[in-house]
Coordinates of C-alpha atoms and ligand atoms in Angstrom, one line a residue:
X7 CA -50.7 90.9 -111.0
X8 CA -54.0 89.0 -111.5
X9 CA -54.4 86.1 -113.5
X10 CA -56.7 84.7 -116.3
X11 CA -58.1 81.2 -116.8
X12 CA -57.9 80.3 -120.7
X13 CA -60.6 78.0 -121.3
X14 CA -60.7 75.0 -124.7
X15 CA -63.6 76.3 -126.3
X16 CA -64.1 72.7 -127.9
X17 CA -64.7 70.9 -124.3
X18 CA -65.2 74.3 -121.7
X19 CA -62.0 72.7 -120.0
X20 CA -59.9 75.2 -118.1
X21 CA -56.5 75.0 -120.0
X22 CA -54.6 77.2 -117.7
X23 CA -54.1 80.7 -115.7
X24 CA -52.1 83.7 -117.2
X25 CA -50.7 86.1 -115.6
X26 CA -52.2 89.7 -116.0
X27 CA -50.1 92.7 -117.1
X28 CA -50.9 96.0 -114.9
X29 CA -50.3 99.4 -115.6
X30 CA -46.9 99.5 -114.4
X31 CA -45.5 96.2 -115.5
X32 CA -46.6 97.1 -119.0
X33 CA -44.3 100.8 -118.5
X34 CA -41.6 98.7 -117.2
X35 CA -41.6 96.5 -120.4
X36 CA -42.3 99.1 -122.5
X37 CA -38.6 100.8 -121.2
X38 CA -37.0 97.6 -122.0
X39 CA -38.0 97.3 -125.1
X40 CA -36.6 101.0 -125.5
X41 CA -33.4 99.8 -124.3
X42 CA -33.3 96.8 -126.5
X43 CA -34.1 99.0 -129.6
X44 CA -31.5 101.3 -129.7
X45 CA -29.0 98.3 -129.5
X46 CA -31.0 96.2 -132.0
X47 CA -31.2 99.9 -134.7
X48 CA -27.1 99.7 -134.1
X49 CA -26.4 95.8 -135.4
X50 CA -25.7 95.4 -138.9
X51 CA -28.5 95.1 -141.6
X52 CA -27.1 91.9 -142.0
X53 CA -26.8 90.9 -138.9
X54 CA -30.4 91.6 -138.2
X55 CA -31.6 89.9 -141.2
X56 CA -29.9 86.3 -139.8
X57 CA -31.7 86.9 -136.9
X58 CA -34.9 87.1 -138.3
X59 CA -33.5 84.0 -140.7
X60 CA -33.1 82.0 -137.5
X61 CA -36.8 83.4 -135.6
X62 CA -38.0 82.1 -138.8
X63 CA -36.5 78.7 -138.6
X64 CA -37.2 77.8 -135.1
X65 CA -40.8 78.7 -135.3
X66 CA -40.2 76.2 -138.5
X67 CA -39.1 73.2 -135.9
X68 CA -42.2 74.2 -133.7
X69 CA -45.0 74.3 -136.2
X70 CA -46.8 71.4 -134.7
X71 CA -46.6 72.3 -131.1
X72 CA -47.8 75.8 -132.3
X73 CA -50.7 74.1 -133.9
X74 CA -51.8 71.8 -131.2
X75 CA -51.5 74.8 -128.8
X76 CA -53.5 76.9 -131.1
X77 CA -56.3 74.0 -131.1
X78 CA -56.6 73.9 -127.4
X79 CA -56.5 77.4 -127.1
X80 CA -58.6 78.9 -129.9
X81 CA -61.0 76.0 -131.2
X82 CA -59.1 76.1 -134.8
X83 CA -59.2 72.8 -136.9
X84 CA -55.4 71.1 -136.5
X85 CA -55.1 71.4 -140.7
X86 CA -55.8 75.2 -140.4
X87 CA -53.8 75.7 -137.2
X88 CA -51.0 74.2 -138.9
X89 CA -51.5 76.2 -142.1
X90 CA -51.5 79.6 -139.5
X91 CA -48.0 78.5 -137.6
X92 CA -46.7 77.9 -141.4
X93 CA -47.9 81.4 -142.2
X94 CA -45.8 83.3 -139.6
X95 CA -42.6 81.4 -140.6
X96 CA -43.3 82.5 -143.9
X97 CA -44.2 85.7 -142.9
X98 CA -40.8 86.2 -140.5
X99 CA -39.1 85.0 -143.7
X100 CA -40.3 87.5 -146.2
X101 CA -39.7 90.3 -143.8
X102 CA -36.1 89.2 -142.5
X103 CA -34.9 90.6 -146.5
X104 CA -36.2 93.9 -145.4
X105 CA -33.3 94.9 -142.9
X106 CA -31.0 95.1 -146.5
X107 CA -33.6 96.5 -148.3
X108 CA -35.0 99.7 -146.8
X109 CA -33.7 102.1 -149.3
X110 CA -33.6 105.4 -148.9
X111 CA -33.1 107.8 -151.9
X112 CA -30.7 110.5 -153.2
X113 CA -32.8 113.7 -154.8
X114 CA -31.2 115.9 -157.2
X115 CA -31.1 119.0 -156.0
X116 CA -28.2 122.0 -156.2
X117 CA -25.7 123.0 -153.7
X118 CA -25.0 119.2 -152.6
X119 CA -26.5 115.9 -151.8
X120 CA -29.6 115.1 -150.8
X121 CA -30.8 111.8 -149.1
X122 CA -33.4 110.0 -147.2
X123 CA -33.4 107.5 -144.8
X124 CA -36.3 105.7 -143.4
X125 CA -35.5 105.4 -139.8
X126 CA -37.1 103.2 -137.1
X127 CA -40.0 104.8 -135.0
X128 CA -38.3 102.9 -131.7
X129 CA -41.5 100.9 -129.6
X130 CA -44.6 100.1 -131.7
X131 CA -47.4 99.1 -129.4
X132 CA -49.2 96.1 -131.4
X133 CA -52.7 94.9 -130.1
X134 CA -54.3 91.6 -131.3
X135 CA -57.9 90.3 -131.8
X136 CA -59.0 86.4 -130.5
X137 CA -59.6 85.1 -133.7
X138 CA -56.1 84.7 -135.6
X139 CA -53.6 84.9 -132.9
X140 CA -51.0 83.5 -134.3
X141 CA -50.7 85.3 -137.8
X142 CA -51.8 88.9 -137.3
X143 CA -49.5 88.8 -134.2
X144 CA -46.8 88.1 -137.0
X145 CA -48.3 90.8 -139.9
X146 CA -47.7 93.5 -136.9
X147 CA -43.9 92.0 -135.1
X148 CA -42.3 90.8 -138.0
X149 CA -42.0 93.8 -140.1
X150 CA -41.8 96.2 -137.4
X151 CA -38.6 94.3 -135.8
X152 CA -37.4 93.7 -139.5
X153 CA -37.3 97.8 -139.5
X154 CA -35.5 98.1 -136.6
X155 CA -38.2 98.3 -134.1
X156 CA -38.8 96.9 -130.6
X157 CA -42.1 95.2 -130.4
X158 CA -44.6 94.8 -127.3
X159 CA -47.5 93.1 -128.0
X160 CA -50.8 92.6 -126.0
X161 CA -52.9 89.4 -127.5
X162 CA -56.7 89.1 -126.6
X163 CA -57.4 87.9 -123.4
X164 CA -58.7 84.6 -124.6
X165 CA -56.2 83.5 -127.0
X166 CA -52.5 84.2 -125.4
X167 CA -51.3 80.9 -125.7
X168 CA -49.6 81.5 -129.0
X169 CA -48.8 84.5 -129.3
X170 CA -46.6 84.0 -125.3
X171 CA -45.3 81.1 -127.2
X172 CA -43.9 83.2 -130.7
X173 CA -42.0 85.7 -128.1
X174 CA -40.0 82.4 -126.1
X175 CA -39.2 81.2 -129.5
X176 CA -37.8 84.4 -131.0
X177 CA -35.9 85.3 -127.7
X178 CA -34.7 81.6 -127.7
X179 CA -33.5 81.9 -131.5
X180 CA -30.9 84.9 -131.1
X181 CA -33.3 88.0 -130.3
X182 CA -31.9 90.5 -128.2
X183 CA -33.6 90.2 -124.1
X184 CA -36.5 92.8 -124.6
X185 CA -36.7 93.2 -128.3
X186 CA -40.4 91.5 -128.5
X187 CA -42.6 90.7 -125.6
X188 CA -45.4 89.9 -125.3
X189 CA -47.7 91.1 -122.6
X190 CA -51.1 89.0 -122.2
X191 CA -53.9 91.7 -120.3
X192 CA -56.8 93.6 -120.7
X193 CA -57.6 96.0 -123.4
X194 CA -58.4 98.8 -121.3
X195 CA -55.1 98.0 -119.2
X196 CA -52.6 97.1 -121.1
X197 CA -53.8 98.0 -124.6
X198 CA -54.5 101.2 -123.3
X199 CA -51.3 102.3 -121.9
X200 CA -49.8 101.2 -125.4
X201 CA -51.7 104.2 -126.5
X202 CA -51.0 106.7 -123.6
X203 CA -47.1 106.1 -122.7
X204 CA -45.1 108.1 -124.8
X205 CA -42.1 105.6 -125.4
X206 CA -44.5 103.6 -127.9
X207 CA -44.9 105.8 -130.9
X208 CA -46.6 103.2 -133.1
X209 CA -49.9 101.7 -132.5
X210 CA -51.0 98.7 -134.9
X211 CA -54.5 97.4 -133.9
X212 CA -56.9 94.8 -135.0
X213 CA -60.4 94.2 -133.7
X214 CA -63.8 96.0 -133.4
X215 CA -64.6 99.4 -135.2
X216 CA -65.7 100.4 -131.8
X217 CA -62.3 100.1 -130.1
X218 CA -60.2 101.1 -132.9
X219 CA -62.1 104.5 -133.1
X220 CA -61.7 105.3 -129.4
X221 CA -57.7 104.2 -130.2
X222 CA -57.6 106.6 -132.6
X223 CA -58.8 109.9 -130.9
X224 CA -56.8 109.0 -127.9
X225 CA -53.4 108.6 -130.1
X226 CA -54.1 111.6 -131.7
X227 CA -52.7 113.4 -128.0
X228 CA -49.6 112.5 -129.2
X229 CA -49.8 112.5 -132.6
X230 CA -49.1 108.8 -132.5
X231 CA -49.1 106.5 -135.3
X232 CA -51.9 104.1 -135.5
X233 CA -53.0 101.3 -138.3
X234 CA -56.2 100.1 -137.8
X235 CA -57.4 96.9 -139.0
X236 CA -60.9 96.6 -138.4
X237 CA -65.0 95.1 -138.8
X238 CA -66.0 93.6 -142.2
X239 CA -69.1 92.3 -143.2
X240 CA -68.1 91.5 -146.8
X241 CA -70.3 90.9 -150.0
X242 CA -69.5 87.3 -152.1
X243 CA -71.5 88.7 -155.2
X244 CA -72.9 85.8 -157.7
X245 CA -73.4 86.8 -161.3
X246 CA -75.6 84.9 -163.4
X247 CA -72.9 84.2 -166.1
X248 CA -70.5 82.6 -163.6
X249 CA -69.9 78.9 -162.9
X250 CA -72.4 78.5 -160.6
X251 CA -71.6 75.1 -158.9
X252 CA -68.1 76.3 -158.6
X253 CA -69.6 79.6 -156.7
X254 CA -72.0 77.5 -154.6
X255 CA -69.5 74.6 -153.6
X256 CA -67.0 77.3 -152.4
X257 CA -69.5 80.0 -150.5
X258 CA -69.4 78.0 -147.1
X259 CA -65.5 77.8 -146.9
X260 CA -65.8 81.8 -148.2
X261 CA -68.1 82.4 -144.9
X262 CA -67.8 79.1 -142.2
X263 CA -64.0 79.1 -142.6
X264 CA -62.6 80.0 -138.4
X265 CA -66.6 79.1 -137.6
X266 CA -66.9 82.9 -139.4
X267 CA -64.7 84.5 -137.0
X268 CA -63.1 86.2 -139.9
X269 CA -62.7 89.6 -140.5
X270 CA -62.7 88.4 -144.4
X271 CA -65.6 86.3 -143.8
X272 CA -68.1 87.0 -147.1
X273 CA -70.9 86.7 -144.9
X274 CA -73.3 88.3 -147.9
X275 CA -74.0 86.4 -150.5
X276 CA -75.6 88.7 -153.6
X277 CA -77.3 86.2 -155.9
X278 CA -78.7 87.5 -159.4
X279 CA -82.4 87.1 -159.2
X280 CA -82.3 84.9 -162.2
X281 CA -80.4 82.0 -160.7
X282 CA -81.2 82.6 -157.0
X283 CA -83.5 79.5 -156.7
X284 CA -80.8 77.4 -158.5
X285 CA -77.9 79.1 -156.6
X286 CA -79.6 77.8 -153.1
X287 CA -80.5 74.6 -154.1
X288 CA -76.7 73.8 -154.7
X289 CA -75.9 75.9 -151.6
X290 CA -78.0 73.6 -149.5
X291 CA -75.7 70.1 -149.9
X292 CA -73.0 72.2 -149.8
X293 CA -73.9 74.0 -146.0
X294 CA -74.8 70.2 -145.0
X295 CA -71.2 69.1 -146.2
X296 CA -69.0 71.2 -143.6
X297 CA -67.7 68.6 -141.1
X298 CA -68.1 71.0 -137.8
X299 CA -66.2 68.9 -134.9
X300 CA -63.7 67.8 -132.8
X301 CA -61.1 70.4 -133.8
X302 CA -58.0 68.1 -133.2
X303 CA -60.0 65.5 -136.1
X304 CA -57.6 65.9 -139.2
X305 CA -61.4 65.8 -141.0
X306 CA -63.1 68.2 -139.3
X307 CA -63.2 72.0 -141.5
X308 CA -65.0 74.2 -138.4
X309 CA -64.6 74.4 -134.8
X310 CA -66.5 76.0 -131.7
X311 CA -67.0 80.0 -131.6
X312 CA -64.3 81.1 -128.9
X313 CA -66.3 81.7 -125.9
X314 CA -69.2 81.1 -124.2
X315 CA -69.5 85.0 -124.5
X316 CA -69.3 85.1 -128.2
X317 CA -71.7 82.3 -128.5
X318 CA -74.4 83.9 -126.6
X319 CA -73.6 86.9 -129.2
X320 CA -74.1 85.2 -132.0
X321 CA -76.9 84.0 -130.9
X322 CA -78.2 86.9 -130.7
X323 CA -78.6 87.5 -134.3
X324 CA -80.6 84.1 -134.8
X325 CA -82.9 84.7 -132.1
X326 CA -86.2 82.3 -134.2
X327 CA -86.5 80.8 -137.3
X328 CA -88.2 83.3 -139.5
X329 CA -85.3 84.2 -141.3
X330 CA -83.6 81.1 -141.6
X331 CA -83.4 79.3 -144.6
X332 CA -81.4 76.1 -143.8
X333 CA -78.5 74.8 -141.7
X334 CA -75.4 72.8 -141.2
X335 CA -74.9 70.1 -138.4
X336 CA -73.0 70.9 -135.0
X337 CA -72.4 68.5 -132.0
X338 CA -74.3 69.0 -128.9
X339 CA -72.7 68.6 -125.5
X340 CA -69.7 70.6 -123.9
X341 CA -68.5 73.4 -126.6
X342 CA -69.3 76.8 -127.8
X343 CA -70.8 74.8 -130.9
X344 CA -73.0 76.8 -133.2
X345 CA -74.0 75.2 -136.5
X346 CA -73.6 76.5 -140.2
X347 CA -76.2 78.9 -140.7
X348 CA -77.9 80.5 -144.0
X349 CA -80.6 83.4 -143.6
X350 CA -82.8 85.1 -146.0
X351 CA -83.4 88.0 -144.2
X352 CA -84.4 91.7 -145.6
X353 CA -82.0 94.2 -147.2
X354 CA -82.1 96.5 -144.5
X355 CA -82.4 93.9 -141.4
X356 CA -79.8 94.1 -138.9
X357 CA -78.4 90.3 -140.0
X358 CA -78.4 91.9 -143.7
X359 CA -76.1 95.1 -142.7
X360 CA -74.2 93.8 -139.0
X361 CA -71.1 92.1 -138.8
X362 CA -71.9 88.7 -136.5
X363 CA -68.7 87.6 -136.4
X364 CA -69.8 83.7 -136.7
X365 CA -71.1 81.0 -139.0
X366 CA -74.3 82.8 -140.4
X367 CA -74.0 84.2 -143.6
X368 CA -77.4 85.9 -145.4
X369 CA -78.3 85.9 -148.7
X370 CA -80.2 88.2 -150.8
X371 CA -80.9 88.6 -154.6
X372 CA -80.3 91.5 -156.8
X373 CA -80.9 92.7 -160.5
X374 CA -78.1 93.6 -162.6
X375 CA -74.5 95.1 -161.8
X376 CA -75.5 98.3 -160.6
X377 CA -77.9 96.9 -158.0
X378 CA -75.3 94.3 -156.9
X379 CA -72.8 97.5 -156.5
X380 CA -75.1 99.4 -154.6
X381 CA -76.0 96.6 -152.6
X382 CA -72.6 96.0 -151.7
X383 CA -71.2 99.2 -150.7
X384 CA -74.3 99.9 -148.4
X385 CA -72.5 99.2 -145.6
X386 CA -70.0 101.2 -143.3
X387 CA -67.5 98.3 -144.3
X388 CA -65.1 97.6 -147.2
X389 CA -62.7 95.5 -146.1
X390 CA -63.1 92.2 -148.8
X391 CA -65.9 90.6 -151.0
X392 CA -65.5 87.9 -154.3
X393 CA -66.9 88.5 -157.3
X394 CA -67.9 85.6 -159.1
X395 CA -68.5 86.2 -163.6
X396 CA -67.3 84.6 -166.6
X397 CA -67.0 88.0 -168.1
X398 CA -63.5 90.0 -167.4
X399 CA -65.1 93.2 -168.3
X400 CA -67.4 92.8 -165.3
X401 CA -65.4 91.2 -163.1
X402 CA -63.0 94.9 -163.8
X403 CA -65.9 97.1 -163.5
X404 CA -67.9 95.6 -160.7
X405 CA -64.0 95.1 -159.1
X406 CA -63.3 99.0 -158.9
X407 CA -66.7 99.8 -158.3
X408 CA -67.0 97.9 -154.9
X409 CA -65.6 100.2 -152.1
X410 CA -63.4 97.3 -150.2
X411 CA -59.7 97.2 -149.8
X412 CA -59.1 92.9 -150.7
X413 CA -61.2 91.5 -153.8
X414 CA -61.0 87.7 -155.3
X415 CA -62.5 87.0 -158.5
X416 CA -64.4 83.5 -159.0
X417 CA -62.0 82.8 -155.8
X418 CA -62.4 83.3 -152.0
X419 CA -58.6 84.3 -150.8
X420 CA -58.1 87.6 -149.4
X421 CA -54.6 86.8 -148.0
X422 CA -51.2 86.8 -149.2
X423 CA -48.4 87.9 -147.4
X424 CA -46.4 89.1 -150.7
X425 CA -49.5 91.9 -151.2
X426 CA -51.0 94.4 -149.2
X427 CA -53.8 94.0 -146.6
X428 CA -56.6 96.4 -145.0
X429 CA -59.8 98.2 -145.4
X430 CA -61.8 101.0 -147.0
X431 CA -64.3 102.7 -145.0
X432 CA -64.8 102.1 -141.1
X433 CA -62.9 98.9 -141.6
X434 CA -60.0 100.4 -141.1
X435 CA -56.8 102.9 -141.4
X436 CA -53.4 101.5 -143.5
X437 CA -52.4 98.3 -144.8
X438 CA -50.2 95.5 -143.4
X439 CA -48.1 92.6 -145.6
X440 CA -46.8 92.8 -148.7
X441 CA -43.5 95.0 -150.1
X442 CA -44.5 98.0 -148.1
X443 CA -45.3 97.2 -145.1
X444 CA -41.7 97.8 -143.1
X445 CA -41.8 101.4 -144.1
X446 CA -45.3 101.4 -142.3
X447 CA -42.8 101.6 -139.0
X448 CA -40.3 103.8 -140.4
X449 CA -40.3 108.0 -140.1
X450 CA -38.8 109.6 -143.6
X451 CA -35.7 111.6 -142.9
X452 CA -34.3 114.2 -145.0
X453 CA -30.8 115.2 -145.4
X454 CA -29.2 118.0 -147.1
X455 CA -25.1 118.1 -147.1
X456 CA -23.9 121.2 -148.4
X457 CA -20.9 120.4 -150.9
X458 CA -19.0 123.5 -152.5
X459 CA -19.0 124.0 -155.8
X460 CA -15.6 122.8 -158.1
X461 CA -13.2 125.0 -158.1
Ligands
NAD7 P1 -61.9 93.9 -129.7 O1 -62.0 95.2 -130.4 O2 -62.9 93.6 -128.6 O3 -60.5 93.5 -129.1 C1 -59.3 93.6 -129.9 C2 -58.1 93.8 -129.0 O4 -58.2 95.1 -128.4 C3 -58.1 92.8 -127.8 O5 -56.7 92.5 -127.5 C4 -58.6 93.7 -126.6 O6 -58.2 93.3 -125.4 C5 -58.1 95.0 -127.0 N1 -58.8 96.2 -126.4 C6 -60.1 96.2 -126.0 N2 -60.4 97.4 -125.5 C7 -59.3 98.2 -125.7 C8 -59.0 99.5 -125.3 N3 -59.8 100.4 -124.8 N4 -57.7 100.0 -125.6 C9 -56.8 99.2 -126.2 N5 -57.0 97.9 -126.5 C10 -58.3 97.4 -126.2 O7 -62.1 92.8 -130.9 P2 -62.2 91.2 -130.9 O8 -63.6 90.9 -130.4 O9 -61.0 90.7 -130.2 O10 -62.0 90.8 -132.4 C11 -63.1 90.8 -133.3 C12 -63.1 92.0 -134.2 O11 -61.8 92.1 -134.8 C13 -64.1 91.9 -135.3 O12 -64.7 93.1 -135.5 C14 -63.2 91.6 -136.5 O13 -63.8 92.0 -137.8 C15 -62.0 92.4 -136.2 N6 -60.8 91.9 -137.0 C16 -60.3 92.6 -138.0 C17 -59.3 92.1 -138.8 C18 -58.7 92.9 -139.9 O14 -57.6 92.6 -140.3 N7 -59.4 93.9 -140.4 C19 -58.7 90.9 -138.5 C20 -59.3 90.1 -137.4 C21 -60.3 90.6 -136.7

């Protein structure tokens, strides 16, 4: 096995060395977790559903040391961290109903009774990106064990911390030995074998376009599942009707929030022409206002990018000042620190139509609905976007227009574990949360018992 130094993105500190999955360690797991899946399918719906209960409370009585772990690790501010380790108890909680709940049907048909069950695939593979750890982790174990599924899980190289922590916790709160491990490695390792042993039949994936494409011609081999939650590079569209400060004072947190490390992120801003000028001159206080910072400061609302590797690649994107129109603060000194960044670059420049993946956000003017529409959809994307009008007929037209698969009006949420997440488009296959997602990791099976007629 070789190992992996996690570094604090905030001070460039090495915070410790995990050990590396190979090839075989990652079968070997992978036939545990078969074992422990068959038992796990046999236990009681009930009994299943307390288990997830307890998961649920112990990661409950570990919220803080979640969050402080997720700090050092990740660079997250300690309010949001706290908000993400509260997230996957919820999460755990809304899913542990599901064990009593996945109900099949009975179909009218002659010559006896028909009914369907939803059974359990067996071992779903479930691959995580850097930049929530913690919470998609949980969108991808908690309903695939809550429908009677094993779980391995491979979290991004930089960001294990959590994720290692999530699978002591659950195995420590009553899950069977096996059930849902988690296996820290690289992507072309680890992550890869998910996709070529046979035992896994389930793949759920979030990061890059790039990756999940080359995931999903190799599963199709063996016809194996795959949900793919991918890229965005979303559109927050302004309308001149809407309540502009309200628009403007929320925009950074829409785009900054995670130091724009958010697939979410609304990292176009669309500003009717008519109130562009007006729109940026409330933008600007509002950019300078984002306390960037020590991420363990209760106060501060963005932290450092992940890596030094990421920084460089954001970077990248803001290579001179000719597109930029004004920015943010960031310390200097140790830390992958890059400051809130606002660009007015061309419609068809490569800041206008890539996903950075950090705190830069463009913005770009447009006349009337259909131009904001168009403007929107020209992208490969559709995974989110905000719409922001005082008029409901609008807000519904423009809402079913735009080709995305999570839309906010006058707000910037895109998740809520209760409804369903994912993309249109190249940013990605399926959806996770909400009532659904458990029978995401089920197969439908059919069954006919013949009954003779009365005599
Ligand atoms: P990435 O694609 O580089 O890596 C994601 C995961 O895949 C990592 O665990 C990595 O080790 C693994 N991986 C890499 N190569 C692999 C391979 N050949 N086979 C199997 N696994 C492999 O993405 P990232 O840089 O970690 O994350 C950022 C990206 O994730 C952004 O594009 C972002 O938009 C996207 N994302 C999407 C969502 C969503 O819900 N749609 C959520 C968060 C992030």
């Amino acid at each position: 096995m070789s190992s992996y130094t996690v570094i604090n993105p905030a001070t460039e500190e090495a915070v410790t060395d995990v050990e590396l999955f190979d090839v075989e360690g990652t079968d070997d797991a992978i036939a545990r977790a078969s074992d422990a899946q068959r038992a796990w399918a046999r236990r009681a719906p009930a009994e299943r559903a307390q288990t997830l209960r307890d998961f649920a409370a112990a990661v409950d009585a570990d919220v803080e040391a979640l969050a402080q772990l997720e700090t050092l690790n990740s660079g997250h501010p300690i309010g949001q961290a706290r908000w993400e380790a509260g997230h996957v108890r919820d999460v755990l909680t809304y899913y542990s109903a599901a064990p009593e709940r996945l109900f099949g049907k009975q179909i009218p048909v002659a010559g006896g009774l028909d009914v369907t069950f939803h059974e359990p695939l067996g071992v779903v593979g479930v691959i995580t990106p850097w930049n929530f750890p913690m919470t998609i982790a949980a969108w991808g174990f908690a309903p695939a064990l809550a429908a009677g599924n094993a779980v391995v899980l491979k979290p991004a190289e930089w960001t294990p911390l959590t994720s290692m922590r999530l699978a002591e916790i659950g195995l420590e709160a009553g899950l069977p030995d096996g059930l849902f491990q988690v296996l820290p490695g690289h992507g072309s390792v680890v992550g890869d074998r998910f996709v070529t042993n046979q035992t896994v039949r389930k793949v759920v994936f979030t990061g890059s376009t790039a990756v999940g494409k080359k995931i999903m011609a190799k599963s199709a081999d063996q016809v194996k599942r795959v949900t793919l939650e991918l890229g965005g590079k979303s559109a927050n569209i302004v309308f001149a009707d809407s309540d502009l400060e309200k628009a403007a004072a929320s925009a950074p947190a829409g785009v900054f929030d995670n130091a724009g490390q958010d697939c979410c992120a609304r990292s176009r801003i669309l500003v009717e022409r008519s109130v562009y000028d007006r729109f940026m001159e409330l933008l600007e206080p509002a950019v300078a206002k984002v306390a960037v910072g020590d991420p363990r400061d209760e106060a501060t609302e963005m932290g450092p990018l992940v890596s030094a590797k990421h920084h460089a690649q954001v970077s990248s994107y803001v290579p001179d000042e000719s597109q930029v129109a004004f920015r943010g603060s960031a310390p200097t000194g140790a830390g992958y620190w890059f400051a809130p960044t606002v660009l007015t670059p061309g419609r068809d420049d490569r800041t206008a139509t890539e996903e950075i993946f950090g705190p830069v956000v463009t913005v770009l003017p447009f006349d009337g609905e259909a131009d904001a529409v168009s403007l929107a959809n020209a992208t490969e994307y559709g995974l989110s976007g905000s719409i922001w009008t005082r008029d409901v007929g609008r807000a519904l037209r423009v809402s079913r227009a735009v080709e995305a698969g999570n839309l906010s009006v006058n707000s910037h949420s895109s998740v809520r574990y209760t409804t369903p997440f994912g993309g249109f488009k190249q940013s990605g296959l399926g959806r996770e949360l909400g009532p659904d997602a458990p029978l995401s990791f089920t197969d439908t099976k059919n069954v006919f018992i013949a009954v003779e007629e009365l005599s």
